[in-house]
XYZ file of C-alpha atoms in Angstrom:
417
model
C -2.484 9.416 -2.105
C 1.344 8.967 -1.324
C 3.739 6.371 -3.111
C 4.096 5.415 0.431
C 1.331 3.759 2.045
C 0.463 2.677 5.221
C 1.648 -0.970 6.397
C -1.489 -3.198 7.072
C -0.739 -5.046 10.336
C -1.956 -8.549 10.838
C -4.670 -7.609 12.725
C -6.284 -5.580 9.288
C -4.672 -8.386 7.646
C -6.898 -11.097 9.285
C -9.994 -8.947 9.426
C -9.814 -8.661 5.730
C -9.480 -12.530 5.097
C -12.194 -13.664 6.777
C -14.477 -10.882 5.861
C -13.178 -11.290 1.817
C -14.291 -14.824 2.200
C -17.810 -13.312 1.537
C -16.773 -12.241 -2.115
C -15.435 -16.243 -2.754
C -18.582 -17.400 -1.911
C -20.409 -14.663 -3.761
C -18.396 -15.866 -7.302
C -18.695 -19.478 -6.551
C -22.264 -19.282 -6.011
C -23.052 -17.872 -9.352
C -20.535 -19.878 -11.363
C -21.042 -23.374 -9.765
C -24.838 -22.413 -10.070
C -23.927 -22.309 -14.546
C -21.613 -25.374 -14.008
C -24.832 -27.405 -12.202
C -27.548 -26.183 -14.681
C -26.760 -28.594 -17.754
C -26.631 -31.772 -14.755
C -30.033 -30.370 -13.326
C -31.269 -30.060 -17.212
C -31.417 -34.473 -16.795
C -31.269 -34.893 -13.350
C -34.037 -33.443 -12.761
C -35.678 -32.969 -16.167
C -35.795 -28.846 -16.227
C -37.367 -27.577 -19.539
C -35.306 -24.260 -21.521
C -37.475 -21.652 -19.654
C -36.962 -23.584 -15.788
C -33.278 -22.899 -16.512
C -32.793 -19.804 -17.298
C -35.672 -19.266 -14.752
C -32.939 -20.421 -12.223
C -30.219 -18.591 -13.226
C -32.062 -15.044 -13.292
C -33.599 -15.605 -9.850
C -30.336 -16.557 -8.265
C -29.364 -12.662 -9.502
C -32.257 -11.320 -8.709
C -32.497 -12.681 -5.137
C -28.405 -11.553 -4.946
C -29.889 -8.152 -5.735
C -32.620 -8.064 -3.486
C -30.195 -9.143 -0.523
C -28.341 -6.654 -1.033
C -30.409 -4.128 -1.014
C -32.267 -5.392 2.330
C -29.258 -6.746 3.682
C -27.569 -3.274 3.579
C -30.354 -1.392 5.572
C -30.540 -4.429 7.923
C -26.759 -4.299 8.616
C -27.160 -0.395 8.913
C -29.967 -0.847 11.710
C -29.226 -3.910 13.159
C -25.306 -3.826 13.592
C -22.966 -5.003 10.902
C -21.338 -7.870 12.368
C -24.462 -9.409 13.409
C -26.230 -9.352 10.314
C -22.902 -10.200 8.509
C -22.477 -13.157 10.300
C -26.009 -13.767 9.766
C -25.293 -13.916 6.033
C -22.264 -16.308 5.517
C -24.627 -19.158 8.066
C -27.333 -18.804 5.270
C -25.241 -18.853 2.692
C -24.189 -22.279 4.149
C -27.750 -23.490 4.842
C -28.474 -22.199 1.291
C -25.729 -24.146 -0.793
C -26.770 -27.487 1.590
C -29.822 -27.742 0.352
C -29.092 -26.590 -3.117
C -26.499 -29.764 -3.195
C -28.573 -32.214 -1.833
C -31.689 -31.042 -3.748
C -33.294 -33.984 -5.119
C -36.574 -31.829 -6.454
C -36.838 -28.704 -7.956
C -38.737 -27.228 -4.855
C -36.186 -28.144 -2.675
C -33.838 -26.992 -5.504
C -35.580 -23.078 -5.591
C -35.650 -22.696 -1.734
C -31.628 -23.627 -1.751
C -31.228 -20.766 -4.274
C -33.572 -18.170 -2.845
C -31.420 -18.756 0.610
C -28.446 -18.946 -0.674
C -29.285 -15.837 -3.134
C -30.459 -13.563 -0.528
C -27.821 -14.116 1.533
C -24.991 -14.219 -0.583
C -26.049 -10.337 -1.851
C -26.552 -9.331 1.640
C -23.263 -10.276 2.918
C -21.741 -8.348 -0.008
C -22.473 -4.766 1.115
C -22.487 -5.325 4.808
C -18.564 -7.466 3.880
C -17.388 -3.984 2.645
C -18.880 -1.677 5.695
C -17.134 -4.060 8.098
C -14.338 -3.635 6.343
C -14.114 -0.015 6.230
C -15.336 1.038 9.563
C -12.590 -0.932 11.145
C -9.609 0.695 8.780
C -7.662 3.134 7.544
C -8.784 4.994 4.629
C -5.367 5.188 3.427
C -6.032 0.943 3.471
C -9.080 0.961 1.481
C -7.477 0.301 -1.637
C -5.849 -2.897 -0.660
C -8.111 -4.211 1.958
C -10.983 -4.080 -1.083
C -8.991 -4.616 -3.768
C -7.978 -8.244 -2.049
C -11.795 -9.236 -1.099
C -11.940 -8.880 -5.192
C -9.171 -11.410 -5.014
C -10.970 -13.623 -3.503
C -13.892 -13.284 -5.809
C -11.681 -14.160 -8.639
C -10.280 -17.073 -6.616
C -13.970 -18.146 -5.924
C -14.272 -18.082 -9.820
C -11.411 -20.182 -11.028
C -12.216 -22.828 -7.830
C -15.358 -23.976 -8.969
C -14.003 -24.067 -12.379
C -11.389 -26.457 -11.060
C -13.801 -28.544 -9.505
C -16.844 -28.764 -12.070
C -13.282 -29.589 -14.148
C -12.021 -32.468 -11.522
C -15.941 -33.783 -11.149
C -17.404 -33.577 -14.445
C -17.981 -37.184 -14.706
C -19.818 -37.635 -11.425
C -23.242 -35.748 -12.622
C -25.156 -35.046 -9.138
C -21.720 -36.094 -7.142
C -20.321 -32.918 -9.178
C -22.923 -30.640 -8.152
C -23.023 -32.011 -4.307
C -18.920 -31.678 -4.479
C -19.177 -27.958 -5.838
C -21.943 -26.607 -3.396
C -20.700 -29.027 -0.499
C -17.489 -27.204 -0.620
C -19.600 -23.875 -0.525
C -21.224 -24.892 2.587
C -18.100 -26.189 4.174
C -16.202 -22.872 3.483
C -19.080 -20.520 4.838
C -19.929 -23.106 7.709
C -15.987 -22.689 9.182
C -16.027 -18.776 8.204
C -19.287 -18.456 10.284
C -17.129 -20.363 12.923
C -14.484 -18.354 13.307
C -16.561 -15.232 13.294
C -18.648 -16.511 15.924
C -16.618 -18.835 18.170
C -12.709 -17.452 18.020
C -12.623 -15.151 21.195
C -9.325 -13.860 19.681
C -10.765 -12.734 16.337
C -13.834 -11.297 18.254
C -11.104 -9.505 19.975
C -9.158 -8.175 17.351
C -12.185 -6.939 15.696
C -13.686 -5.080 18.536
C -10.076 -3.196 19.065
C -9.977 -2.407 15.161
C -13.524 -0.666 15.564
C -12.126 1.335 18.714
C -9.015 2.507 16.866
C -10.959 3.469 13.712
C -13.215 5.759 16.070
C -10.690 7.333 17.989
C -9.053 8.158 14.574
C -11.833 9.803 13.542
C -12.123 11.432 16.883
C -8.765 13.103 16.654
C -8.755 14.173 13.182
C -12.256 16.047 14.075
C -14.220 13.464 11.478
C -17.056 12.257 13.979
C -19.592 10.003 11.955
C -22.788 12.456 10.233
C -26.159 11.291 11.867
C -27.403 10.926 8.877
C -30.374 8.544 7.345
C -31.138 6.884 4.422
C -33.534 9.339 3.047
C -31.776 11.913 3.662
C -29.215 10.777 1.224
C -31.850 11.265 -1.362
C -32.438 14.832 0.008
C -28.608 16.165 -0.437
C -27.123 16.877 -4.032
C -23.899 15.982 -2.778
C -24.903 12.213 -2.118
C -27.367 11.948 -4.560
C -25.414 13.288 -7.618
C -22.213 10.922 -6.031
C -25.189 7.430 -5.448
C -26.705 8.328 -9.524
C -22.771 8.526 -10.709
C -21.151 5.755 -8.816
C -24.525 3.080 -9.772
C -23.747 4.739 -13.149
C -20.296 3.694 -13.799
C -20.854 -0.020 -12.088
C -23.600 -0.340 -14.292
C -22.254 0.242 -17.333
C -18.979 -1.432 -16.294
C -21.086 -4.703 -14.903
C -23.139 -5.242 -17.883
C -20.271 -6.203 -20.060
C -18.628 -7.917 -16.872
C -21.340 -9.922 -16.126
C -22.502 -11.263 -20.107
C -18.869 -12.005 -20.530
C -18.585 -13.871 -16.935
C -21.722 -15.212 -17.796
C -21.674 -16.242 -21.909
C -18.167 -16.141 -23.376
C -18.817 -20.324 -23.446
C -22.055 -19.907 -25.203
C -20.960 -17.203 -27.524
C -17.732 -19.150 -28.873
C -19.491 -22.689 -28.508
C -22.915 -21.223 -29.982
C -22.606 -18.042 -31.557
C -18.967 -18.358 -33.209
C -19.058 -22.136 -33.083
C -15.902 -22.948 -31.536
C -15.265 -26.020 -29.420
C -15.613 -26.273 -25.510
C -12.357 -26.708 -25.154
C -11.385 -23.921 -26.997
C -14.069 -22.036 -24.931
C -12.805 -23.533 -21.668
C -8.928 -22.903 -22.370
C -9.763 -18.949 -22.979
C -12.102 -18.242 -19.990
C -9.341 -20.128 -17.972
C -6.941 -18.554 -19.646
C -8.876 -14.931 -19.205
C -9.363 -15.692 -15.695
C -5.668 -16.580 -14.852
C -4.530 -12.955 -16.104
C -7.447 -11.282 -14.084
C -6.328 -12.782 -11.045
C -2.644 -11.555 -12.029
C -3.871 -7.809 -12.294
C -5.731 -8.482 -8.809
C -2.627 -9.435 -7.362
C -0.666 -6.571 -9.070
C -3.848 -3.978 -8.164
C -3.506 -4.439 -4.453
C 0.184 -2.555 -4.369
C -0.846 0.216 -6.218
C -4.468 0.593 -5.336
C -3.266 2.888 -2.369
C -0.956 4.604 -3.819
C -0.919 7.208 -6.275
C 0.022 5.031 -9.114
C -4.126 4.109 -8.475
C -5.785 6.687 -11.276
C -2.855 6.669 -13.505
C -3.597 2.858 -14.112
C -7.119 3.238 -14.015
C -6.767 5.646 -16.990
C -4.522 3.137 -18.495
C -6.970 0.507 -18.034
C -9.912 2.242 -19.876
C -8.236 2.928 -22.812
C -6.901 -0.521 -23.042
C -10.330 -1.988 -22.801
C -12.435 -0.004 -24.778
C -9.752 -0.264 -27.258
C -10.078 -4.085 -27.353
C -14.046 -4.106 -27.994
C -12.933 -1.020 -30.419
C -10.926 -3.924 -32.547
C -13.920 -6.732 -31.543
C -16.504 -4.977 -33.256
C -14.669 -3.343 -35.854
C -13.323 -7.064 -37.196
C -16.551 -8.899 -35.501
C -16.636 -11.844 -38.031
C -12.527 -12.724 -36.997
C -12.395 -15.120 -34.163
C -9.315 -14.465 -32.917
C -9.233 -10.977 -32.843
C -12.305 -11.290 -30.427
C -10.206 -14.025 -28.235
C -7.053 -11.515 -27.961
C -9.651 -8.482 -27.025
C -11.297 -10.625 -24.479
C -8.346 -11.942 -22.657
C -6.874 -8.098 -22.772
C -10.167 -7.011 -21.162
C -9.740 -9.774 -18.773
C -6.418 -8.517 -17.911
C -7.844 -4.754 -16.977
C -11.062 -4.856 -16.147
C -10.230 -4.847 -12.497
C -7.557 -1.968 -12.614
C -10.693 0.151 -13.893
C -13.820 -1.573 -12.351
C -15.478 -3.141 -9.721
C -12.409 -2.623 -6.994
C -12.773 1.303 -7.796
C -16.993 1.689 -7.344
C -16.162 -0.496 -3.671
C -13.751 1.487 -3.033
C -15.533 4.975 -3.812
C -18.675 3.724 -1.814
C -16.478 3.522 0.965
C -15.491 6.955 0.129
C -18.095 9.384 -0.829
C -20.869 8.253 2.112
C -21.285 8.231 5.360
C -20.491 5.163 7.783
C -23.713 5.034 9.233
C -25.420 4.480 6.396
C -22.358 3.052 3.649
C -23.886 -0.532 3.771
C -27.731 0.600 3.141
C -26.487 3.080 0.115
C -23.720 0.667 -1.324
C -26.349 -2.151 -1.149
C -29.362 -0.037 -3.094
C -26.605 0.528 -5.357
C -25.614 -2.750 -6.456
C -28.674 -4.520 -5.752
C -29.998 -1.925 -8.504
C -27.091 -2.819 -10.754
C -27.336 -6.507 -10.332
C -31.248 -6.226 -10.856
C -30.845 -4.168 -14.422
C -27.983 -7.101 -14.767
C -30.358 -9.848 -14.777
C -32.654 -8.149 -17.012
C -30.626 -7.736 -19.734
C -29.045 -11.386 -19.335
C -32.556 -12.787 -20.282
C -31.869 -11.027 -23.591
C -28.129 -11.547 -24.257
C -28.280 -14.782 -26.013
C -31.223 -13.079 -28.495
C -28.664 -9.804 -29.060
C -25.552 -12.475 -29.832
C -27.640 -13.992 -32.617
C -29.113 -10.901 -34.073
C -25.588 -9.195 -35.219
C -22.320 -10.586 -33.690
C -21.132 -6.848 -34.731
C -23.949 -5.372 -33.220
C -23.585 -6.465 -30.059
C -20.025 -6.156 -29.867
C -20.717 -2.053 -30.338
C -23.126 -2.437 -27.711
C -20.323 -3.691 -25.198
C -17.853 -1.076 -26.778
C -20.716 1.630 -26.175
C -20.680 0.264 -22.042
C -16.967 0.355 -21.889
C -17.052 3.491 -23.107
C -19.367 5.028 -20.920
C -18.130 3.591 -17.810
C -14.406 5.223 -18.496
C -16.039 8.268 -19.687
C -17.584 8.105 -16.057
C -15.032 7.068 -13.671
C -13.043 10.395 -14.883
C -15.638 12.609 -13.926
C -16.235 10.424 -10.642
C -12.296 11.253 -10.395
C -12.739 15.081 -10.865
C -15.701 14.921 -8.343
C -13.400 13.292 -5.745
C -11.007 16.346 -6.142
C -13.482 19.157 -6.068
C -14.454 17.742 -2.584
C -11.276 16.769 -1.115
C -11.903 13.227 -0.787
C -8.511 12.324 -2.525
């Protein structure tokens, strides 16, 4: 990687905009799902276990889309299954905001689910196939953007309609639906975007024509069969894993553990996930100049220290309050530089086109499965030992640095950087 990267043109440009609009309805799925639970929870009368029934299926059907929506995109073409995805995704948050049963209410979120993890892998193999790798960085690292964006939107919005009850959950999914509904539009029905995307895919080929790189025919299962992919598929799910978990309980509970756990007010809750959020979007915005450069391990490095550093201090003074509100909001602040933008772009990297989307989307769908799992028991863990389970996240962060520089050193060792 050179200081000086390749300009994106505003054909890349648009390409990446409408396919990152996948990862802003990915985020606002899962977050407007939390911010409708407590209105279902008298709406429609859901006991404890319906509820967290709700929100694990919701992951669980995001990880089973995306492992059947990557070897569907792989077989079936990528657009068309892509395109596929963000109409569901529309049907799915429809019904899910006009739900006025909780059958209605579970088919909404199985649709929605399934297609909202399916479009994630297949979003990323579009992506690639149809750029530079010298763009991967940024092209990736601004679909994350938009995930972040998808976060702190339904935020606003639960905020803005939080005295409406079901008019606050038909607002948040509405908007869903309208977003996906006018993506799916412009994919489908904008001759010039059709255009520019065809021409993309033609360049990208020829590229890889010239510089002798012609695409490996090359299956699934014969991923499993070759040390080099298999070692780079157990690493990569690895290092998201152990990355995601903290992620994920923190994206999921940071309200519940100040509110319940360290019994804190919600606005006090509120004001630091809004306030964590802000500076992740920040580092997003920062990531996506550097992420193609060679600035991109430096930070990365920078990042992990940082991070496990702050759940270092969390669990060391686990009974302070603040000192776990200053190490949460620093996480916040470099999770990304050392996380999720890094595994998509390394999937990107270490496989084969034809079969990126099917690999990427075992991969995460795997992650997001072993996710789900231990959300279940996350609440139970925060009320057994605050300190505990603050070692436990340290232990993650840990692991997922500790792996990302030997994911680094493979890169080397094969050339790939």
């Amino acid at each position: 990687m050179d200081a000086k990267v390749e300009k994106m043109d505003s054909k890349t440009r648009g390409l990446v905009l409408v396919a990152g609009v996948a990862s802003y309805l990915d985020s606002s799925l899962l977050v407007s799902l939390g911010i409708a639970l407590p209105i279902w929870v008298n709406t429609l009368s859901l006991s404890a276990i319906m509820t967290g029934f709700l929100s694990t299926l919701l992951t669980l059907m995001v990880a089973l889309g995306s492992v059947v929506g990557g070897w569907l995109s792989d077989r079936f073409g990528r657009v068309r299954v892509f395109n596929l995805d963000i109409l569901f995704v529309a049907v799915g948050a429809i019904i899910i905001a006009f739900a006025t049963n909780i059958g209605l209410l579970l088919i909404g979120i199985v649709l929605a689910g399934l297609a909202s993890g399916a479009d994630l892998p297949t979003s990323l193999a579009v992506i690639s196939e149809r750029t530079s790798s010298k763009m991967y960085g940024r092209a990736i690292t601004i679909t994350q953007i938009f995930w972040t964006i998808g976060i702190l939107m339904s935020q606003f919005i639960g905020f803005l309609t939080a005295g409406m009850t079901v008019g606050s959950v038909q607002s948040i999914f509405g908007i869903i639906a309208v977003v996906a509904f006018i993506n799916w539009c412009i994919r489908v029905f904008s001759k010039k975007f059709r255009e520019n995307e065809e021409e993309l895919e033609k360049k990208a080929k020829k590229n890889m024509e010239v510089s002798g790189n012609e695409m490996e025919k090359i299956g699934v299962l014969d991923i499993l069969k070759k040390k080099q992919y298999l070692v780079a598929l157990i690493m990569l799910t690895l290092f998201y894993l152990f990355w995601n978990l903290p992620a994920n309980t923190w994206g999921s509970f940071v309200n519940y553990f100040l509110e319940t756990v360290s019994g804190k007010s919600q606005a006090y809750a509120t004001l630091v996930a809004l306030v964590a959020n802000i500076f992740n979007l920040l580092s997003n915005i920062i990531y996506v100049k550097l992420s193609d450069t060679k600035y991109r391990y430096p930070v990365m490095y920078l990042a992990i220290v940082i991070g496990t550093l702050a759940f270092f201090c969390a669990g060391t003074w686990s009974s302070i309050w603040w000192v776990f509100t200053i190490a949460y909001v620093i996480y916040s602040a470099t999770n990304t530089l050392c996380g999720e933008p890094i595994y998509k772009i390394w999937t990107q990297t270490f496989y084969p086109v034809e079969v990126r989307a099917s690999i990427t989307g075992v991969s995460y769908g795997f992650v997001r499965f072993i996710t789900a799992i231990f959300s279940l028991f996350t609440p139970l863990l925060m009320h057994w030992s605050v300190s505990n389970f603050l070692w436990i996240i340290f232990g993650c962060s840990l692991s997922s640095g500790v792996l990302a520089i030997l994911i680094v050193r493979m890169l080397h060792n094969r050339g790939l950087e």
